[in-house]
PDB file of C-alpha atoms in Angstrom:
ATOM      1  CA  MET A 144       0.000   0.000   0.000  1.00  0.00           C
ATOM      2  CA  GLN A 145       1.217   3.520  -0.828  1.00  0.00           C
ATOM      3  CA  ILE A 146       0.652   6.023   2.009  1.00  0.00           C
ATOM      4  CA  ALA A 147       1.281   9.793   1.932  1.00  0.00           C
ATOM      5  CA  THR A 148       1.427  11.712   5.226  1.00  0.00           C
ATOM      6  CA  ILE A 149       1.461  15.512   5.176  1.00  0.00           C
ATOM      7  CA  LEU A 150       2.685  17.116   8.370  1.00  0.00           C
ATOM      8  CA  ASN A 151       2.590  20.590   9.830  1.00  0.00           C
ATOM      9  CA  MET A 152       4.960  23.170   8.330  1.00  0.00           C
ATOM     10  CA  SER A 153       5.540  24.757  11.747  1.00  0.00           C
ATOM     11  CA  GLN A 154       7.544  21.911  13.352  1.00  0.00           C
ATOM     12  CA  LEU A 155      10.417  19.656  12.408  1.00  0.00           C
ATOM     13  CA  VAL A 156       9.866  15.923  12.414  1.00  0.00           C
ATOM     14  CA  PRO A 157      10.718  14.694  14.935  1.00  0.00           C
ATOM     15  CA  PRO A 158      10.403  17.987  16.841  1.00  0.00           C
ATOM     16  CA  ASP A 159      13.373  19.524  18.627  1.00  0.00           C
ATOM     17  CA  GLY A 160      11.419  19.834  21.860  1.00  0.00           C
ATOM     18  CA  ASN A 161       7.702  19.889  22.385  1.00  0.00           C
ATOM     19  CA  GLY A 162       5.529  18.517  19.613  1.00  0.00           C
ATOM     20  CA  GLY A 163       3.517  15.413  20.280  1.00  0.00           C
ATOM     21  CA  THR A 164       1.768  15.361  16.906  1.00  0.00           C
ATOM     22  CA  PRO A 165       4.904  15.306  14.690  1.00  0.00           C
ATOM     23  CA  ARG A 166       6.485  12.731  16.979  1.00  0.00           C
ATOM     24  CA  ALA A 167       3.367  10.535  16.860  1.00  0.00           C
ATOM     25  CA  MET A 168       3.155  10.858  13.069  1.00  0.00           C
ATOM     26  CA  ALA A 169       6.826   9.899  12.737  1.00  0.00           C
ATOM     27  CA  LEU A 170       6.236   6.821  14.895  1.00  0.00           C
ATOM     28  CA  THR A 171       3.097   5.910  12.920  1.00  0.00           C
ATOM     29  CA  SER A 172       5.013   6.223   9.645  1.00  0.00           C
ATOM     30  CA  ALA A 173       7.753   3.951  11.008  1.00  0.00           C
ATOM     31  CA  PHE A 174       5.231   1.307  12.059  1.00  0.00           C
ATOM     32  CA  GLN A 175       3.506   1.512   8.652  1.00  0.00           C
ATOM     33  CA  ALA A 176       6.827   0.980   6.862  1.00  0.00           C
ATOM     34  CA  LEU A 177       7.694  -1.965   9.114  1.00  0.00           C
ATOM     35  CA  ALA A 178       4.269  -3.452   8.332  1.00  0.00           C
ATOM     36  CA  GLY A 179       5.256  -3.576   4.660  1.00  0.00           C
ATOM     37  CA  HIS A 180       3.792  -0.317   3.343  1.00  0.00           C
ATOM     38  CA  ASN A 181       5.522   2.371   1.277  1.00  0.00           C
ATOM     39  CA  VAL A 182       5.209   5.685   3.116  1.00  0.00           C
ATOM     40  CA  LYS A 183       6.065   9.198   1.951  1.00  0.00           C
ATOM     41  CA  VAL A 184       6.215  11.863   4.639  1.00  0.00           C
ATOM     42  CA  TYR A 185       5.916  15.519   3.596  1.00  0.00           C
ATOM     43  CA  ALA A 186       7.492  17.842   6.173  1.00  0.00           C
ATOM     44  CA  PRO A 187       9.584  21.032   6.490  1.00  0.00           C
ATOM     45  CA  ALA A 188      13.234  21.051   5.414  1.00  0.00           C
ATOM     46  CA  GLY A 189      15.485  20.107   8.304  1.00  0.00           C
ATOM     47  CA  SER A 190      13.300  17.167   9.340  1.00  0.00           C
ATOM     48  CA  ALA A 191      15.095  13.899  10.035  1.00  0.00           C
ATOM     49  CA  ILE A 192      12.333  11.305   9.977  1.00  0.00           C
ATOM     50  CA  VAL A 193      14.543   8.793   8.165  1.00  0.00           C
ATOM     51  CA  ASP A 194      17.116   8.832  10.989  1.00  0.00           C
ATOM     52  CA  TYR A 195      14.328   8.655  13.555  1.00  0.00           C
ATOM     53  CA  THR A 196      12.667   5.730  11.786  1.00  0.00           C
ATOM     54  CA  THR A 197      15.968   3.887  11.517  1.00  0.00           C
ATOM     55  CA  LEU A 198      16.340   4.154  15.291  1.00  0.00           C
ATOM     56  CA  ILE A 199      12.775   2.866  15.821  1.00  0.00           C
ATOM     57  CA  ALA A 200      13.321   0.003  13.366  1.00  0.00           C
ATOM     58  CA  LYS A 201      16.505  -1.056  15.168  1.00  0.00           C
ATOM     59  CA  GLN A 202      14.697  -0.973  18.505  1.00  0.00           C
ATOM     60  CA  MET A 203      11.920  -3.125  17.045  1.00  0.00           C
ATOM     61  CA  GLY A 204      14.484  -5.620  15.746  1.00  0.00           C
ATOM     62  CA  ALA A 205      14.096  -5.028  12.009  1.00  0.00           C
ATOM     63  CA  ARG A 206      15.870  -7.706  10.027  1.00  0.00           C
ATOM     64  CA  ASP A 207      17.352  -5.331   7.451  1.00  0.00           C
ATOM     65  CA  ILE A 208      17.645  -1.548   7.057  1.00  0.00           C
ATOM     66  CA  LYS A 209      18.891   0.019   3.815  1.00  0.00           C
ATOM     67  CA  LEU A 210      19.489   3.766   3.644  1.00  0.00           C
ATOM     68  CA  SER A 211      19.394   5.464   0.234  1.00  0.00           C
ATOM     69  CA  GLN A 212      22.466   7.317  -1.029  1.00  0.00           C
ATOM     70  CA  ASP A 213      20.764  10.697  -0.666  1.00  0.00           C
ATOM     71  CA  GLY A 214      19.751   9.883   2.916  1.00  0.00           C
ATOM     72  CA  ASN A 215      16.080  10.724   2.296  1.00  0.00           C
ATOM     73  CA  SER A 216      14.633   7.226   2.244  1.00  0.00           C
ATOM     74  CA  ILE A 217      15.041   3.814   3.789  1.00  0.00           C
ATOM     75  CA  GLU A 218      13.894   0.313   2.946  1.00  0.00           C
ATOM     76  CA  LEU A 219      12.961  -1.839   5.914  1.00  0.00           C
ATOM     77  CA  THR A 220      12.526  -5.558   6.284  1.00  0.00           C
ATOM     78  CA  SER A 221      10.692  -6.643   9.414  1.00  0.00           C
ATOM     79  CA  LYS A 222      11.390  -9.783  11.462  1.00  0.00           C
ATOM     80  CA  ASP A 223       8.659 -11.615   9.573  1.00  0.00           C
ATOM     81  CA  GLY A 224      10.029 -10.642   6.136  1.00  0.00           C
ATOM     82  CA  LYS A 225       7.665  -7.782   5.253  1.00  0.00           C
ATOM     83  CA  LYS A 226       9.367  -5.119   3.132  1.00  0.00           C
ATOM     84  CA  GLY A 227       8.371  -1.463   3.280  1.00  0.00           C
ATOM     85  CA  SER A 228       9.898   1.925   2.693  1.00  0.00           C
ATOM     86  CA  LEU A 229       9.809   5.412   4.095  1.00  0.00           C
ATOM     87  CA  THR A 230      10.726   8.502   2.081  1.00  0.00           C
ATOM     88  CA  LEU A 231      11.018  12.044   3.390  1.00  0.00           C
ATOM     89  CA  ARG A 232       9.852  14.762   0.981  1.00  0.00           C
ATOM     90  CA  THR A 233      10.459  18.436   1.762  1.00  0.00           C
ATOM     91  CA  THR A 234      10.383  21.781   0.047  1.00  0.00           C
ATOM     92  CA  GLY A 235      13.348  24.129   0.407  1.00  0.00           C
ATOM     93  CA  HIS A 236      11.808  25.834   3.437  1.00  0.00           C
ATOM     94  CA  GLY A 237      12.411  25.078   7.077  1.00  0.00           C
ATOM     95  CA  PRO A 238       9.687  25.242   9.720  1.00  0.00           C
ATOM     96  CA  LEU A 239       7.598  28.341  10.294  1.00  0.00           C
ATOM     97  CA  ASP A 240       7.406  29.756  13.780  1.00  0.00           C
ATOM     98  CA  LEU A 241       3.955  29.683  15.341  1.00  0.00           C
ATOM     99  CA  GLY A 242       3.279  33.415  14.885  1.00  0.00           C
ATOM    100  CA  PRO A 243       1.552  34.995  11.882  1.00  0.00           C
ATOM    101  CA  HIS A 244       3.487  34.578   8.641  1.00  0.00           C
ATOM    102  CA  PRO A 245       2.761  36.321   5.363  1.00  0.00           C
ATOM    103  CA  ASP A 246       4.217  33.367   3.451  1.00  0.00           C
ATOM    104  CA  LYS A 247       2.421  30.624   5.441  1.00  0.00           C
ATOM    105  CA  ILE A 248      -0.075  29.870   2.695  1.00  0.00           C
ATOM    106  CA  GLN A 249       2.679  29.943   0.055  1.00  0.00           C
ATOM    107  CA  ARG A 250       4.820  27.452   1.984  1.00  0.00           C
ATOM    108  CA  ASN A 251       1.896  25.099   2.537  1.00  0.00           C
ATOM    109  CA  THR A 252       0.974  25.440  -1.129  1.00  0.00           C
ATOM    110  CA  GLU A 253       4.522  24.422  -2.116  1.00  0.00           C
ATOM    111  CA  LEU A 254       4.296  21.334   0.092  1.00  0.00           C
ATOM    112  CA  TYR A 255       0.944  20.369  -1.435  1.00  0.00           C
ATOM    113  CA  GLN A 256       2.277  20.992  -4.942  1.00  0.00           C
ATOM    114  CA  LEU A 257       5.107  18.572  -4.208  1.00  0.00           C
ATOM    115  CA  LEU A 258       2.493  15.998  -3.152  1.00  0.00           C
ATOM    116  CA  ILE A 259       0.427  16.604  -6.294  1.00  0.00           C
ATOM    117  CA  ASP A 260       3.499  16.181  -8.508  1.00  0.00           C
ATOM    118  CA  ASP A 261       4.376  12.927  -6.717  1.00  0.00           C
ATOM    119  CA  GLU A 262       0.790  11.699  -7.012  1.00  0.00           C
ATOM    120  CA  LYS A 263       0.935  12.067 -10.794  1.00  0.00           C
ATOM    121  CA  SER A 264       3.876   9.656 -11.039  1.00  0.00           C
ATOM    122  CA  GLN A 265       3.051   7.293  -8.161  1.00  0.00           C
ATOM    123  CA  PRO A 266      -0.463   7.628  -6.707  1.00  0.00           C
ATOM    124  CA  SER A 267      -1.064   6.912  -3.025  1.00  0.00           C
ATOM    125  CA  ASP A 268      -3.772   4.605  -1.736  1.00  0.00           C
ATOM    126  CA  ILE A 269      -4.166   6.754   1.390  1.00  0.00           C
ATOM    127  CA  ILE A 270      -3.376  10.444   1.934  1.00  0.00           C
ATOM    128  CA  HIS A 271      -3.287  11.534   5.555  1.00  0.00           C
ATOM    129  CA  ALA A 272      -3.276  15.331   5.463  1.00  0.00           C
ATOM    130  CA  HIS A 273      -2.563  16.548   8.966  1.00  0.00           C
ATOM    131  CA  ARG A 274      -3.189  20.135   7.846  1.00  0.00           C
ATOM    132  CA  ASP A 275      -6.169  22.339   7.263  1.00  0.00           C
ATOM    133  CA  ILE A 276      -4.622  24.743   4.735  1.00  0.00           C
ATOM    134  CA  GLY A 277      -4.490  23.692   1.113  1.00  0.00           C
ATOM    135  CA  ILE A 278      -6.403  20.420   1.278  1.00  0.00           C
ATOM    136  CA  GLU A 279      -8.794  21.772  -1.332  1.00  0.00           C
ATOM    137  CA  MET A 280      -5.908  21.551  -3.811  1.00  0.00           C
ATOM    138  CA  LEU A 281      -6.251  17.761  -3.811  1.00  0.00           C
ATOM    139  CA  HIS A 282      -9.783  17.880  -5.235  1.00  0.00           C
TER     140      HIS A 282
END
């Protein structure tokens, strides 16, 4: 199954400090990949979900972990032989702070445009958009 997860542009994944939602979404994405699904996570530049997932996979006793040359994706093989992958997709922008931003809509639009471009070449079975801005672009 192909799964796309779109996270909040205001926090890194996993977050530097507080941020239960990005941390939970990173964990969920790791579990989905270990269950044999192909997951793409859309997050701000500076996120390190691949490193985080590798740590989780090791702790869960994954049989095999292969990191891509660019460091943005991993292939996982679980103990029971299921193969999945996790890929981090980002725009060139880092996280927004939580205050008002004149370019907030533009940055979210860029993230959604990246998703739309990816969907044209490799459609997802499930899109989990953990955002309220820009979802209308998917229709």
